[in-house]
PDB file of C-alpha atoms and ligand atoms in Angstrom:
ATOM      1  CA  UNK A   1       0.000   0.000   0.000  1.00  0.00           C
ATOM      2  CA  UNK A   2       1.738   3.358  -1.084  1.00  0.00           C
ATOM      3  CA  UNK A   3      -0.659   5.380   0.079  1.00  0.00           C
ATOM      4  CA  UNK A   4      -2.184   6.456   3.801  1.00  0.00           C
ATOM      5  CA  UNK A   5      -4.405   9.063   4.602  1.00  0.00           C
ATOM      6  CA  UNK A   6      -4.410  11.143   8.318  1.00  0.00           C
ATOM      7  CA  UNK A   7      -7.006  13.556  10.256  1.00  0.00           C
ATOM      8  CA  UNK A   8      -5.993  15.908  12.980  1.00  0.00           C
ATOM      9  CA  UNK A   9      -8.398  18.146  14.570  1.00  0.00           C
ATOM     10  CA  UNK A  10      -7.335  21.213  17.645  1.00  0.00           C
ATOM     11  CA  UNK A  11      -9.065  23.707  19.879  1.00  0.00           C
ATOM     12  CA  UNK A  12      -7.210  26.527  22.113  1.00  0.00           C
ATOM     13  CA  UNK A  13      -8.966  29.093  24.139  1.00  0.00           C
ATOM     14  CA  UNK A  14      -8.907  33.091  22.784  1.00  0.00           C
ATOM     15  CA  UNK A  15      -7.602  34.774  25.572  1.00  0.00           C
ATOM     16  CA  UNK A  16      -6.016  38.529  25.749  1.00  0.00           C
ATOM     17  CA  UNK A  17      -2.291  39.076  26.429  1.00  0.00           C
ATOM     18  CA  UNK A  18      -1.460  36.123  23.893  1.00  0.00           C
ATOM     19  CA  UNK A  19      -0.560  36.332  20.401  1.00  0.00           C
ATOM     20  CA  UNK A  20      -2.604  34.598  17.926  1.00  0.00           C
ATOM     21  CA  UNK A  21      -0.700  32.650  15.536  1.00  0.00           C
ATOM     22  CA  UNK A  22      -2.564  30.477  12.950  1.00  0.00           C
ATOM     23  CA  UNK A  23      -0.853  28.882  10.286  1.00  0.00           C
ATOM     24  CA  UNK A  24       2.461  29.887  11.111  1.00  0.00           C
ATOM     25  CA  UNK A  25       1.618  33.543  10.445  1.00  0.00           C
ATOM     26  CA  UNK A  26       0.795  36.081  13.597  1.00  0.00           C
ATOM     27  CA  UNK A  27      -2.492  37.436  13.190  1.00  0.00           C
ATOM     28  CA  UNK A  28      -3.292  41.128  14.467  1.00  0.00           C
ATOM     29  CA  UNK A  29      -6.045  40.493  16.996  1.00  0.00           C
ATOM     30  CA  UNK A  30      -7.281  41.941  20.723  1.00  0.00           C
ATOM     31  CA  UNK A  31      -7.013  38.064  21.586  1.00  0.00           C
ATOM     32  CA  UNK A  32      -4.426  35.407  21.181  1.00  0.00           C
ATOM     33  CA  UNK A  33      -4.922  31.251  21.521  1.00  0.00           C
ATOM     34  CA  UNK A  34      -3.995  29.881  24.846  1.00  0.00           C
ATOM     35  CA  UNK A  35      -1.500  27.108  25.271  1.00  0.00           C
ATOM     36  CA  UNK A  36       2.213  25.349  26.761  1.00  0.00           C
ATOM     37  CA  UNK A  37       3.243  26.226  22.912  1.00  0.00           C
ATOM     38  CA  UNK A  38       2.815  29.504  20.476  1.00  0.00           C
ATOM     39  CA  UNK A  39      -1.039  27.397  19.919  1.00  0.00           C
ATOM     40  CA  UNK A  40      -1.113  27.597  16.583  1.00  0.00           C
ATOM     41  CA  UNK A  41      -4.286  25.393  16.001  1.00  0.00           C
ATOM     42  CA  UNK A  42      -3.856  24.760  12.600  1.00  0.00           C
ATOM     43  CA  UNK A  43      -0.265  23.659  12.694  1.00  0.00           C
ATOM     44  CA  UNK A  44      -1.367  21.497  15.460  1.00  0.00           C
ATOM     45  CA  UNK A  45      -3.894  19.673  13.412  1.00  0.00           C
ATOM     46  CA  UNK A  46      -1.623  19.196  10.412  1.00  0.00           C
ATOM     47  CA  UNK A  47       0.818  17.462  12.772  1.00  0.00           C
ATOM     48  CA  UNK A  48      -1.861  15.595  14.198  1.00  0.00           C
ATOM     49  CA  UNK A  49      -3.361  14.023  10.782  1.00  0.00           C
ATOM     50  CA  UNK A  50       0.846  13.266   9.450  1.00  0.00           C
ATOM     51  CA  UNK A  51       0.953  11.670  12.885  1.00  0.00           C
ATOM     52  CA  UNK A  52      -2.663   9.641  12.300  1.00  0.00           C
ATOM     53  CA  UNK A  53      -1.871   8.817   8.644  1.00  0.00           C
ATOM     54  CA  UNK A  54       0.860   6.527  10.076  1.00  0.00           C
ATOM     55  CA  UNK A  55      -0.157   5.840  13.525  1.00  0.00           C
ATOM     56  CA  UNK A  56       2.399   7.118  15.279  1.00  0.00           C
ATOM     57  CA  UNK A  57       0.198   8.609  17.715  1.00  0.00           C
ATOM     58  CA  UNK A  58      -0.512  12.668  18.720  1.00  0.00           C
ATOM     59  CA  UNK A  59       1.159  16.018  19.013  1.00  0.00           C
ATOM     60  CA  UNK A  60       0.698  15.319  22.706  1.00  0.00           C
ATOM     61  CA  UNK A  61       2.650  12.366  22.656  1.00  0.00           C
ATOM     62  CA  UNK A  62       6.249  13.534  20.885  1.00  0.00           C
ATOM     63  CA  UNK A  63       5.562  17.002  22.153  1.00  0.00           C
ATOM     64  CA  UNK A  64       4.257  16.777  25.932  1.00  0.00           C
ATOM     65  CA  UNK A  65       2.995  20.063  26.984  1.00  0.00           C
ATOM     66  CA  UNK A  66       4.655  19.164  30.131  1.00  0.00           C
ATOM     67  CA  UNK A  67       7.776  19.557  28.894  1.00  0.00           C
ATOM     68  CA  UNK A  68       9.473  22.621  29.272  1.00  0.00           C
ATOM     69  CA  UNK A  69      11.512  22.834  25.741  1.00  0.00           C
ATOM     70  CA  UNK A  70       8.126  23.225  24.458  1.00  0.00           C
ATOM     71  CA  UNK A  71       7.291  26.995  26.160  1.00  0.00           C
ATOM     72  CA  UNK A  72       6.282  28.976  23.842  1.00  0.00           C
ATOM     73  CA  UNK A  73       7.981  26.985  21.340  1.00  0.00           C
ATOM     74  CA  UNK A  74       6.727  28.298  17.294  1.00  0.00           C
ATOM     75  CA  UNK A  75       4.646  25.528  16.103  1.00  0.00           C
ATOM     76  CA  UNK A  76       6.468  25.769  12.731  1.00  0.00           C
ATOM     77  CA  UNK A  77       9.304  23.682  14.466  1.00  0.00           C
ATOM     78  CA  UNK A  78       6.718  21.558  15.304  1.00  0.00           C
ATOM     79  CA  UNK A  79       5.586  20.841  12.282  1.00  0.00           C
ATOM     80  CA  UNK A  80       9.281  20.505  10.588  1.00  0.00           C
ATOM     81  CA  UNK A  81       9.866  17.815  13.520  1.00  0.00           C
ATOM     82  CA  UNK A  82       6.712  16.539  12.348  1.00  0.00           C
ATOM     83  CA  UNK A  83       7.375  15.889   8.893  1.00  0.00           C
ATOM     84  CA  UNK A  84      11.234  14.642   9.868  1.00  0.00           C
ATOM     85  CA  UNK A  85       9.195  11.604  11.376  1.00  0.00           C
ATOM     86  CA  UNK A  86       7.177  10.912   7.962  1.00  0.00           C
ATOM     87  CA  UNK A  87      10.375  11.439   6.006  1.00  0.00           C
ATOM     88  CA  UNK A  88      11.911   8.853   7.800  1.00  0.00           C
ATOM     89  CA  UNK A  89       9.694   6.397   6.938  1.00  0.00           C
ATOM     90  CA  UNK A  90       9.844   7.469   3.028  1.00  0.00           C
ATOM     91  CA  UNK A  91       6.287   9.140   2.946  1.00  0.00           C
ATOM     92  CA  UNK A  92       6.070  12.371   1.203  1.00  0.00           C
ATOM     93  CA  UNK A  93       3.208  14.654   1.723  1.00  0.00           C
ATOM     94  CA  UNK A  94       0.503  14.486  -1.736  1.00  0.00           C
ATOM     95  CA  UNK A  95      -1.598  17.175  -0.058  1.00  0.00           C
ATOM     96  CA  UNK A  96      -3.512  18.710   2.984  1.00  0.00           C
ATOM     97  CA  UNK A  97      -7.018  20.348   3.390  1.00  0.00           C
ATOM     98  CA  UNK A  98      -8.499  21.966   6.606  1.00  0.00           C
ATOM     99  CA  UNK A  99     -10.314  24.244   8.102  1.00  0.00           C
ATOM    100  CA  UNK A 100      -9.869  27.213  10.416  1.00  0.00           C
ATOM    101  CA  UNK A 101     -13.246  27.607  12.330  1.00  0.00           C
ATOM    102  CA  UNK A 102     -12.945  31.033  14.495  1.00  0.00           C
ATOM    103  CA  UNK A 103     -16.085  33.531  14.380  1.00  0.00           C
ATOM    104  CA  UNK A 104     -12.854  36.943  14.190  1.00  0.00           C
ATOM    105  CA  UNK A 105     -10.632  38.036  13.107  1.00  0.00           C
ATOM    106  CA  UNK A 106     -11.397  36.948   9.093  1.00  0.00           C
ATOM    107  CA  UNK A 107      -8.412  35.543   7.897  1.00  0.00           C
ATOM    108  CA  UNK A 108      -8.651  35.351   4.575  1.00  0.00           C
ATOM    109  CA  UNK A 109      -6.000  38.351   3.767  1.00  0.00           C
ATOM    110  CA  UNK A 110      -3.676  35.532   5.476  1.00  0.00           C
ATOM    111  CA  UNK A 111      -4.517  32.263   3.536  1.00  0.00           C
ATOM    112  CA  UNK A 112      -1.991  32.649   1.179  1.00  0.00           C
ATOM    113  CA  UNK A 113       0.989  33.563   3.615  1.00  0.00           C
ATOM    114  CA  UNK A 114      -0.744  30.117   5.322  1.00  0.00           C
ATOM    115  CA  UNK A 115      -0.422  28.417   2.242  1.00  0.00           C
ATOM    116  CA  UNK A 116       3.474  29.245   1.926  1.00  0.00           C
ATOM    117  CA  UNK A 117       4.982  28.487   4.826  1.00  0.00           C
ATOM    118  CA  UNK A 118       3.280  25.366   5.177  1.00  0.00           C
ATOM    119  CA  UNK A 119       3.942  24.133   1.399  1.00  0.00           C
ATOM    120  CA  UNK A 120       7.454  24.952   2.159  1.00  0.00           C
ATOM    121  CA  UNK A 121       8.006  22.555   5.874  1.00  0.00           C
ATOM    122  CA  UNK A 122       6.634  19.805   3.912  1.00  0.00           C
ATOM    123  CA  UNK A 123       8.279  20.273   0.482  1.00  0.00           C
ATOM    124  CA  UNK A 124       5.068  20.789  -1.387  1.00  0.00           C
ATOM    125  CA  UNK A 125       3.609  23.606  -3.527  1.00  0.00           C
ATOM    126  CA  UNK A 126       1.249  25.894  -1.912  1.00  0.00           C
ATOM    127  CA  UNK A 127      -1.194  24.891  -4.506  1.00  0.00           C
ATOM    128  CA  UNK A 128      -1.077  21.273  -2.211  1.00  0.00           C
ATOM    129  CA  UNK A 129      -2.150  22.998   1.009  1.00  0.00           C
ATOM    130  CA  UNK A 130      -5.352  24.065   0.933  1.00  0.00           C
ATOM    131  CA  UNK A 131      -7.164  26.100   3.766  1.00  0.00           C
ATOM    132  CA  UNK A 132     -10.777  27.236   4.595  1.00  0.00           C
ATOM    133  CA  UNK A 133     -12.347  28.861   7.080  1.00  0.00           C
ATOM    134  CA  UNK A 134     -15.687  29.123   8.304  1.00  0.00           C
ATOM    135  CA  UNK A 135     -17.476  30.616  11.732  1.00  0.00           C
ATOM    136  CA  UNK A 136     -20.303  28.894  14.127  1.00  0.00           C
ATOM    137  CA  UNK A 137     -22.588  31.288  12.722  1.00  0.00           C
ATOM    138  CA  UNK A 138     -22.468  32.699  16.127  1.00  0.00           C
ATOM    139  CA  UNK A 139     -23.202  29.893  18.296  1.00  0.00           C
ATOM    140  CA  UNK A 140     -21.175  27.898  20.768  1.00  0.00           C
ATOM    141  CA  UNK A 141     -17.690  28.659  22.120  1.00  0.00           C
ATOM    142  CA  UNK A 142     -16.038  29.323  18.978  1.00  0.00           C
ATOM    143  CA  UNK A 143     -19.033  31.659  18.316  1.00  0.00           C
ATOM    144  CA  UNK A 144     -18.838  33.596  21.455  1.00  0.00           C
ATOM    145  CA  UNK A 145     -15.365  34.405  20.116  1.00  0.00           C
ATOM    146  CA  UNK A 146     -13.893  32.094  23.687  1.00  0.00           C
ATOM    147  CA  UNK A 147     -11.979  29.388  21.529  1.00  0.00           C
ATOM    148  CA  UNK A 148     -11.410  27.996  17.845  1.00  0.00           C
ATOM    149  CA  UNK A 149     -10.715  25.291  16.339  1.00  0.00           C
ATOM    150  CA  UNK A 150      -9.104  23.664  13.401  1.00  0.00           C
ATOM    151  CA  UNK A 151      -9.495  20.159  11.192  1.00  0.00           C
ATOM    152  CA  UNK A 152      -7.128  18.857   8.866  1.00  0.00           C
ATOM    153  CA  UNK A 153      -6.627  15.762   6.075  1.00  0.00           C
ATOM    154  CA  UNK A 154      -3.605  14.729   4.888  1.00  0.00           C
ATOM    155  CA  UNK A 155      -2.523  12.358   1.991  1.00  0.00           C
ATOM    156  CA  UNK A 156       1.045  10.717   2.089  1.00  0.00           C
ATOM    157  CA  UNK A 157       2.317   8.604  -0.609  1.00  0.00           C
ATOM    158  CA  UNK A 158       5.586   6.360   0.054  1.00  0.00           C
ATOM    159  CA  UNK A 159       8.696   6.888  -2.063  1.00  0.00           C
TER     160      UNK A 159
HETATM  161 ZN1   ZN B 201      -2.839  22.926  19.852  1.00  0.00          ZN
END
């Protein structure tokens, strides 16, 4: 079988006096996520479904929270980490889809910055990462703007 597919799925809590990083790209906003690392929840799920498409378990399991190398820690290094795990075992990424489910800011003036960085930890194009994002149409945490959330699919293919 040359092929394995992987879903990851995050929350953090939107609290102020944090940054909120999403995607690997810092996002101007009164709030930032809450967490051990930067939270980026969309780098989180991405690691989680290249984890899952292998079963090599979760983020929380290579990267304990409890850890103190991981304060703070940009989720970009993460994610390179990550991917050094499926590259040892000759996968390559074929592509990733997700969403990004936050009721503010909008974040479509940063998909494509998204896009980049991403295609470039896990040697694809950007055209191979896609990104949505979508709200709770107001209701729940993510719509009383406490929390968001992110999903992600990937496809590997061995070498
Ligand atoms: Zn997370």
């Amino acid at each position: 079988m040359n092929y394995r597919i992987g879903f990851g799925i995050d929350f953090h809590q939107l609290v102020e006096g944090r940054d909120l990083w999403v995607g690997g790209v810092k996002i101007p906003f009164a709030k930032g996520s809450m967490g051990h690392s930067d939270a980026d929840v969309l780098l989180h799920a991405i690691c989680d479904a290249l984890l899952g498409a292998l079963a090599l378990g979760d983020i929380g399991k290579h990267f304990p929270n409890t850890d103190s190398a991981y304060k703070n820690i940009d989720s970009k290094i993460l994610l390179e980490r990550t991917f050094s795990l499926i590259k040892e075992r000759k996968y390559t990424v074929v592509n990733v889809d997700s969403t990004i489910c936050l009721e503010n800011p909008k974040i479509k003036n940063y998909v494509s910055a998204m896009q980049e960085g991403i295609a470039k930890i896990l040697s694809v194009t950007p055209e191979d990462i896609s990104i949505k994002a979508t709200t709770t149409e107001k209701m729940g945490f993510i719509g009383r703007e406490e929390g968001l959330a992110a999903y992600a699919t990937v496809l590997l293919e061995r070498k």
